[in-house]
Tab-separated table of C-alpha atoms in Angstrom:
chain	number	residue	atom	x	y	z
A	802	MET	CA	-21.421	-85.426	-158.160
A	803	ALA	CA	-23.853	-83.440	-156.027
A	804	THR	CA	-27.462	-83.933	-155.035
A	805	ILE	CA	-29.443	-80.892	-156.149
A	806	LEU	CA	-33.071	-80.279	-155.244
A	807	VAL	CA	-34.979	-78.049	-157.669
A	808	THR	CA	-38.406	-76.638	-156.851
A	809	GLY	CA	-40.794	-75.640	-159.620
A	810	SER	CA	-39.351	-78.528	-161.613
A	811	CYS	CA	-42.239	-78.639	-164.094
A	812	GLY	CA	-42.112	-74.905	-164.827
A	813	GLY	CA	-40.219	-73.244	-167.662
A	814	VAL	CA	-36.995	-72.366	-165.856
A	815	GLY	CA	-37.319	-75.280	-163.449
A	816	SER	CA	-37.598	-77.952	-166.141
A	817	TRP	CA	-34.576	-76.594	-168.031
A	818	THR	CA	-32.643	-76.454	-164.749
A	819	VAL	CA	-33.496	-80.067	-163.939
A	820	ASP	CA	-32.374	-81.139	-167.420
A	821	HIS	CA	-29.107	-79.219	-167.153
A	822	PHE	CA	-27.989	-80.693	-163.853
A	823	ALA	CA	-29.156	-84.192	-164.795
A	824	ASP	CA	-27.157	-83.971	-168.032
A	825	ALA	CA	-24.125	-83.005	-165.948
A	826	GLY	CA	-24.467	-86.249	-164.000
A	827	HIS	CA	-25.795	-84.814	-160.746
A	828	GLU	CA	-28.544	-86.527	-158.790
A	829	VAL	CA	-31.548	-84.230	-159.074
A	830	VAL	CA	-34.701	-84.160	-156.960
A	831	GLY	CA	-37.400	-82.287	-158.868
A	832	VAL	CA	-40.243	-80.918	-156.766
A	833	ASP	CA	-43.532	-79.451	-157.944
A	834	LEU	CA	-47.234	-79.601	-157.092
A	835	ARG	CA	-47.504	-82.541	-159.491
A	836	THR	CA	-45.028	-84.982	-160.974
A	837	PRO	CA	-44.509	-84.754	-164.752
A	838	PRO	CA	-45.921	-87.321	-167.182
A	839	GLY	CA	-42.453	-88.489	-168.198
A	840	THR	CA	-39.306	-89.657	-166.437
A	841	ARG	CA	-35.710	-88.470	-166.643
A	842	GLU	CA	-32.426	-90.242	-165.959
A	843	ASN	CA	-30.747	-88.973	-162.771
A	844	VAL	CA	-33.967	-87.310	-161.604
A	845	ASP	CA	-36.352	-88.322	-158.821
A	846	PHE	CA	-39.581	-86.342	-159.132
A	847	LYS	CA	-41.634	-85.546	-156.032
A	848	ALA	CA	-45.034	-83.889	-155.608
A	849	ALA	CA	-45.409	-81.536	-152.668
A	850	ASP	CA	-47.239	-78.452	-151.472
A	851	LEU	CA	-44.382	-76.148	-150.573
A	852	THR	CA	-46.668	-73.894	-148.559
A	853	ASP	CA	-46.930	-76.794	-146.092
A	854	TYR	CA	-43.861	-76.623	-143.832
A	855	GLY	CA	-44.150	-80.235	-142.697
A	856	GLU	CA	-44.217	-81.596	-146.232
A	857	THR	CA	-41.391	-79.340	-147.324
A	858	LYS	CA	-39.114	-80.108	-144.393
A	859	GLN	CA	-39.740	-83.852	-144.626
A	860	LEU	CA	-38.968	-83.920	-148.329
A	861	ILE	CA	-35.773	-81.869	-148.052
A	862	GLU	CA	-34.514	-83.804	-145.029
A	863	ALA	CA	-35.086	-87.089	-146.864
A	864	ALA	CA	-33.244	-85.866	-149.963
A	865	GLY	CA	-30.282	-84.480	-147.994
A	866	PRO	CA	-29.282	-82.181	-150.859
A	867	ASP	CA	-25.944	-80.464	-151.245
A	868	ALA	CA	-27.768	-77.548	-152.878
A	869	VAL	CA	-31.340	-76.304	-153.203
A	870	VAL	CA	-32.505	-74.260	-156.183
A	871	HIS	CA	-35.835	-72.629	-155.369
A	872	LEU	CA	-37.718	-71.627	-158.517
A	873	ALA	CA	-41.334	-72.374	-157.561
A	874	ALA	CA	-43.581	-69.313	-157.416
A	875	ILE	CA	-46.623	-67.633	-158.889
A	876	PRO	CA	-44.692	-65.567	-161.458
A	877	ASN	CA	-46.726	-62.366	-161.611
A	878	PRO	CA	-49.605	-60.558	-159.863
A	879	GLU	CA	-51.908	-60.424	-162.872
A	880	SER	CA	-53.389	-63.942	-163.047
A	881	HIS	CA	-54.237	-64.473	-159.363
A	882	ALA	CA	-55.533	-62.465	-156.436
A	883	GLY	CA	-52.745	-60.363	-154.965
A	884	SER	CA	-53.089	-61.943	-151.536
A	885	ARG	CA	-52.630	-65.397	-153.047
A	886	VAL	CA	-49.521	-64.341	-154.968
A	887	PHE	CA	-47.926	-62.811	-151.878
A	888	GLU	CA	-48.860	-65.613	-149.480
A	889	ASN	CA	-47.839	-68.444	-151.813
A	890	ASN	CA	-44.502	-66.923	-152.737
A	891	VAL	CA	-43.488	-65.809	-149.263
A	892	VAL	CA	-44.598	-68.915	-147.376
A	893	SER	CA	-43.093	-71.339	-149.888
A	894	THR	CA	-39.832	-69.397	-149.925
A	895	TYR	CA	-39.651	-69.431	-146.132
A	896	ASN	CA	-40.396	-73.147	-145.969
A	897	VAL	CA	-37.950	-74.193	-148.687
A	898	LEU	CA	-35.078	-71.962	-147.636
A	899	ASP	CA	-35.446	-72.689	-143.927
A	900	ALA	CA	-35.504	-76.434	-144.531
A	901	ALA	CA	-32.530	-76.116	-146.907
A	902	GLY	CA	-30.570	-74.136	-144.349
A	903	ALA	CA	-31.324	-76.686	-141.642
A	904	VAL	CA	-29.631	-79.448	-143.683
A	905	GLY	CA	-26.678	-77.215	-144.591
A	906	ALA	CA	-27.476	-76.936	-148.298
A	907	ARG	CA	-26.179	-74.170	-150.517
A	908	ILE	CA	-29.060	-72.052	-151.780
A	909	ALA	CA	-29.860	-70.218	-154.995
A	910	TRP	CA	-33.349	-68.919	-155.608
A	911	ALA	CA	-35.228	-66.843	-158.164
A	912	SER	CA	-35.736	-63.315	-156.985
A	913	SER	CA	-36.669	-60.761	-159.655
A	914	GLU	CA	-35.935	-57.339	-161.055
A	915	SER	CA	-39.615	-56.677	-160.280
A	916	LEU	CA	-38.681	-55.872	-156.685
A	917	TYR	CA	-37.480	-52.431	-157.801
A	918	GLY	CA	-41.133	-51.518	-158.332
A	919	THR	CA	-41.194	-50.392	-161.952
A	920	VAL	CA	-42.465	-53.558	-163.659
A	921	PHE	CA	-45.998	-53.874	-162.300
A	922	SER	CA	-46.483	-50.304	-161.134
A	923	GLU	CA	-49.726	-48.640	-162.188
A	924	ALA	CA	-47.891	-45.327	-162.427
A	925	ASP	CA	-45.369	-44.372	-165.075
A	926	TRP	CA	-42.219	-43.803	-163.068
A	927	LEU	CA	-38.533	-44.385	-163.517
A	928	PRO	CA	-35.722	-44.860	-160.989
A	929	ASP	CA	-33.508	-41.936	-160.006
A	930	ALA	CA	-30.591	-43.256	-162.051
A	931	PHE	CA	-29.580	-45.690	-164.778
A	932	PRO	CA	-28.065	-48.197	-164.659
A	933	ILE	CA	-29.917	-49.943	-161.842
A	934	ASP	CA	-27.746	-52.050	-159.533
A	935	GLU	CA	-28.146	-54.008	-156.311
A	936	GLU	CA	-27.971	-50.800	-154.256
A	937	THR	CA	-30.918	-49.166	-156.053
A	938	PRO	CA	-33.842	-48.870	-153.601
A	939	THR	CA	-36.562	-51.520	-153.835
A	940	GLU	CA	-39.974	-49.838	-153.941
A	941	PRO	CA	-42.604	-52.344	-155.118
A	942	GLU	CA	-46.298	-51.502	-155.142
A	943	ASP	CA	-47.478	-54.931	-156.325
A	944	PRO	CA	-47.676	-58.218	-154.383
A	945	TYR	CA	-45.241	-60.061	-156.636
A	946	GLY	CA	-42.427	-57.553	-156.307
A	947	LEU	CA	-43.119	-57.285	-152.577
A	948	SER	CA	-42.918	-61.079	-152.227
A	949	LYS	CA	-39.430	-60.968	-153.733
A	950	VAL	CA	-38.293	-58.244	-151.311
A	951	VAL	CA	-39.520	-60.378	-148.409
A	952	GLY	CA	-37.978	-63.475	-149.987
A	953	GLU	CA	-34.554	-61.846	-150.019
A	954	GLU	CA	-34.927	-61.010	-146.336
A	955	ILE	CA	-35.797	-64.658	-145.728
A	956	ALA	CA	-32.683	-65.738	-147.632
A	957	ALA	CA	-30.534	-63.369	-145.568
A	958	ARG	CA	-32.097	-64.662	-142.351
A	959	VAL	CA	-31.462	-68.302	-143.346
A	960	ALA	CA	-27.825	-67.520	-144.204
A	961	ARG	CA	-27.352	-65.920	-140.757
A	962	ARG	CA	-29.254	-68.578	-138.831
A	963	TYR	CA	-27.640	-71.646	-140.388
A	964	GLY	CA	-24.338	-70.285	-141.708
A	965	VAL	CA	-25.101	-71.359	-145.283
A	966	SER	CA	-24.563	-69.652	-148.625
A	967	ALA	CA	-27.691	-68.067	-150.121
A	968	VAL	CA	-27.830	-66.204	-153.438
A	969	SER	CA	-30.893	-64.259	-154.584
A	970	LEU	CA	-30.801	-64.044	-158.377
A	971	ARG	CA	-32.597	-60.915	-159.581
A	972	ALA	CA	-33.514	-62.181	-163.030
A	973	SER	CA	-35.308	-60.289	-165.774
A	974	TRP	CA	-37.890	-61.683	-168.229
A	975	VAL	CA	-36.725	-65.203	-169.071
A	976	THR	CA	-36.573	-66.122	-172.763
A	977	TYR	CA	-35.995	-69.485	-174.454
A	978	PRO	CA	-33.940	-70.453	-177.507
A	979	GLY	CA	-36.021	-70.707	-180.653
A	980	SER	CA	-38.876	-68.671	-179.182
A	981	GLU	CA	-40.603	-66.069	-181.352
A	982	LYS	CA	-41.594	-63.798	-178.463
A	983	THR	CA	-38.689	-61.355	-178.699
A	984	ARG	CA	-38.920	-61.249	-182.506
A	985	THR	CA	-42.659	-60.570	-182.376
A	986	ALA	CA	-42.231	-57.839	-179.764
A	987	ARG	CA	-39.389	-56.221	-181.679
A	988	GLU	CA	-41.018	-56.312	-185.118
A	989	GLY	CA	-44.274	-54.897	-183.776
A	990	PHE	CA	-42.613	-52.164	-181.736
A	991	ASP	CA	-43.513	-48.516	-182.351
A	992	PRO	CA	-42.331	-45.955	-179.770
A	993	ALA	CA	-45.383	-43.802	-180.470
A	994	THR	CA	-47.834	-46.524	-179.426
A	995	ALA	CA	-45.723	-48.877	-177.295
A	996	ASP	CA	-46.805	-49.879	-173.820
A	997	LEU	CA	-44.642	-48.681	-170.948
A	998	SER	CA	-41.886	-51.127	-170.039
A	999	GLY	CA	-40.998	-51.401	-166.379
A	1000	ASN	CA	-37.845	-53.388	-167.133
A	1001	CYS	CA	-36.972	-51.338	-170.232
A	1002	TRP	CA	-37.107	-54.322	-172.622
A	1003	SER	CA	-34.556	-56.366	-170.711
A	1004	TYR	CA	-34.445	-60.161	-170.670
A	1005	VAL	CA	-32.242	-63.113	-169.775
A	1006	ASP	CA	-31.840	-66.309	-171.787
A	1007	VAL	CA	-32.807	-69.356	-169.726
A	1008	ARG	CA	-29.386	-70.892	-170.394
A	1009	ASP	CA	-27.656	-67.848	-168.930
A	1010	LEU	CA	-29.922	-67.903	-165.887
A	1011	ILE	CA	-29.084	-71.571	-165.309
A	1012	ALA	CA	-25.388	-70.724	-165.635
A	1013	ALA	CA	-25.873	-68.140	-162.874
A	1014	VAL	CA	-27.611	-70.744	-160.710
A	1015	GLU	CA	-24.740	-73.162	-161.274
A	1016	ALA	CA	-22.143	-70.514	-160.486
A	1017	ALA	CA	-24.010	-69.558	-157.312
A	1018	ILE	CA	-24.218	-73.083	-155.885
A	1019	ASP	CA	-20.955	-74.273	-157.501
A	1020	PRO	CA	-21.761	-77.990	-157.219
A	1021	ASP	CA	-18.515	-79.265	-158.789
A	1022	SER	CA	-16.109	-77.225	-156.696
A	1023	SER	CA	-14.447	-77.976	-153.403
A	1024	LYS	CA	-13.777	-74.297	-152.760
A	1025	PRO	CA	-15.716	-72.568	-149.969
A	1026	PRO	CA	-19.153	-71.298	-151.023
A	1027	ILE	CA	-20.135	-67.642	-151.144
A	1028	GLU	CA	-20.338	-66.376	-147.586
A	1029	GLY	CA	-23.741	-65.354	-146.254
A	1030	HIS	CA	-26.420	-63.855	-148.458
A	1031	GLU	CA	-25.889	-61.967	-151.697
A	1032	ALA	CA	-28.461	-60.430	-154.053
A	1033	VAL	CA	-27.242	-60.431	-157.653
A	1034	LEU	CA	-28.712	-59.071	-160.885
A	1035	VAL	CA	-28.655	-61.427	-163.888
A	1036	THR	CA	-29.844	-60.085	-167.247
A	1037	ALA	CA	-28.681	-60.018	-170.838
A	1038	ALA	CA	-26.233	-57.285	-171.766
A	1039	GLU	CA	-28.563	-55.612	-174.277
A	1040	ASN	CA	-32.280	-54.941	-174.733
A	1041	PHE	CA	-34.205	-57.205	-177.106
A	1042	LEU	CA	-35.367	-54.369	-179.375
A	1043	GLY	CA	-32.003	-53.664	-180.983
A	1044	ARG	CA	-32.605	-49.945	-180.348
A	1045	ASP	CA	-30.794	-47.263	-178.400
A	1046	THR	CA	-32.004	-47.862	-174.854
A	1047	ALA	CA	-31.991	-44.322	-173.486
A	1048	ALA	CA	-33.619	-42.857	-176.589
A	1049	THR	CA	-36.323	-45.529	-176.534
A	1050	ILE	CA	-37.088	-44.988	-172.846
A	1051	GLU	CA	-37.391	-41.258	-173.440
A	1052	ALA	CA	-39.640	-41.783	-176.463
A	1053	VAL	CA	-41.998	-44.180	-174.675
A	1054	HIS	CA	-41.926	-42.809	-171.120
A	1055	GLY	CA	-41.445	-39.161	-172.078
A	1056	ASP	CA	-38.566	-38.733	-169.679
A	1057	LEU	CA	-35.186	-39.989	-168.516
A	1058	PRO	CA	-33.487	-39.860	-165.107
A	1059	ALA	CA	-31.074	-36.939	-164.828
A	1060	ASP	CA	-28.368	-39.501	-164.038
A	1061	CYS	CA	-28.365	-41.800	-167.075
A	1062	ASP	CA	-25.151	-43.626	-167.913
A	1063	ILE	CA	-26.131	-46.203	-170.539
A	1064	GLU	CA	-24.941	-46.375	-174.135
A	1065	GLY	CA	-26.417	-47.842	-177.297
A	1066	ASP	CA	-28.652	-50.870	-176.716
A	1067	GLU	CA	-27.022	-51.531	-173.335
A	1068	VAL	CA	-29.470	-52.916	-170.773
A	1069	VAL	CA	-30.494	-50.684	-167.839
A	1070	PHE	CA	-29.291	-53.229	-165.252
A	1071	ASP	CA	-25.688	-53.375	-164.060
A	1072	CYS	CA	-24.726	-57.046	-163.698
A	1073	SER	CA	-21.087	-56.466	-162.816
A	1074	LYS	CA	-21.587	-57.843	-159.296
A	1075	ALA	CA	-22.328	-61.295	-160.728
A	1076	LYS	CA	-19.027	-61.194	-162.602
A	1077	ARG	CA	-17.116	-60.049	-159.509
A	1078	LEU	CA	-18.787	-62.545	-157.205
A	1079	PHE	CA	-18.701	-65.720	-159.268
A	1080	GLY	CA	-17.505	-64.926	-162.761
A	1081	TRP	CA	-20.901	-64.879	-164.493
A	1082	GLU	CA	-21.567	-63.034	-167.737
A	1083	PRO	CA	-24.431	-63.544	-170.234
A	1084	GLU	CA	-23.468	-65.547	-173.320
A	1085	HIS	CA	-26.723	-65.932	-175.281
A	1086	PRO	CA	-27.987	-62.695	-176.895
A	1087	TRP	CA	-31.350	-62.647	-178.642
A	1088	ARG	CA	-29.647	-62.258	-182.016
A	1089	GLU	CA	-28.483	-65.865	-181.912
A	1090	ALA	CA	-31.090	-67.303	-179.555
A	1091	GLU	CA	-34.113	-66.568	-181.744
A	1092	ASP	CA	-32.913	-68.937	-184.467
A	1093	ALA	CA	-31.265	-71.475	-182.189
A	1094	GLU	CA	-32.436	-75.065	-182.385
A	1095	VAL	CA	-32.174	-76.391	-178.860
A	1096	THR	CA	-34.286	-79.284	-177.605
A	1097	GLY	CA	-36.087	-78.501	-174.372
A	1098	PRO	CA	-36.906	-80.899	-171.521
A	1099	GLY	CA	-38.487	-84.145	-172.702
A	1100	PHE	CA	-40.107	-85.270	-169.460
A	1101	LEU	CA	-43.018	-82.789	-169.517
């Protein structure tokens, strides 16, 4: 069994990630600004300010992890000053990934589809082509998307400097089994009045995102890790509206890229690289997830 350090361990994705690896029998070190009120078998919770390099390095050196999963971040630019979002996300990512690289840990961290620039843009604009893949230019205007662009450069630098594996997971909006959010959004959707959608109603189930994390760090395998740095899109295969994607984009945005190769409710993101690289495909569509009864983390 591996030792896996997870940052943002009290957050939504982080807490589910901690639970998953602890259930699998791994030794987990969960790191957040505060420790949770409860305890969890196989988990050692630590409180740390990840924007402090000394704290971060000391904690990671002491844990000696086989893998580091970096999920801690301010998740959008709308609830904090932009400078705080950018500084927190970039500095913490540098500190965590550099310290992880120095101890030879495999790395997976939460980048975002927001780095393409459409999600938090104040203008209504679409990319030059659909589907979007890892080669689509990143053109963020907001501090959150920009922090993810810089974070991927940090991950690439750490992979070069220390010779470790680093995977940047470009995840979409994360949903949870049993949640009503996708149902509410879908049932209240009217193309004539709908808000613009920078990610074109894409999402990823938290269980599928964790599966991508696990595939990226591959804690149970003796095979060589992924070489260097790779950025990989991870989203569900379909939009959560149950509508024709291209027709809905055209109805809401008033336009479509001239190059548009998507069919039916197919999502606008091409996740085939994740399948090629480590065999990942989404397995939890909203149609079954909305009514799923899955117990979440009990230590919060």
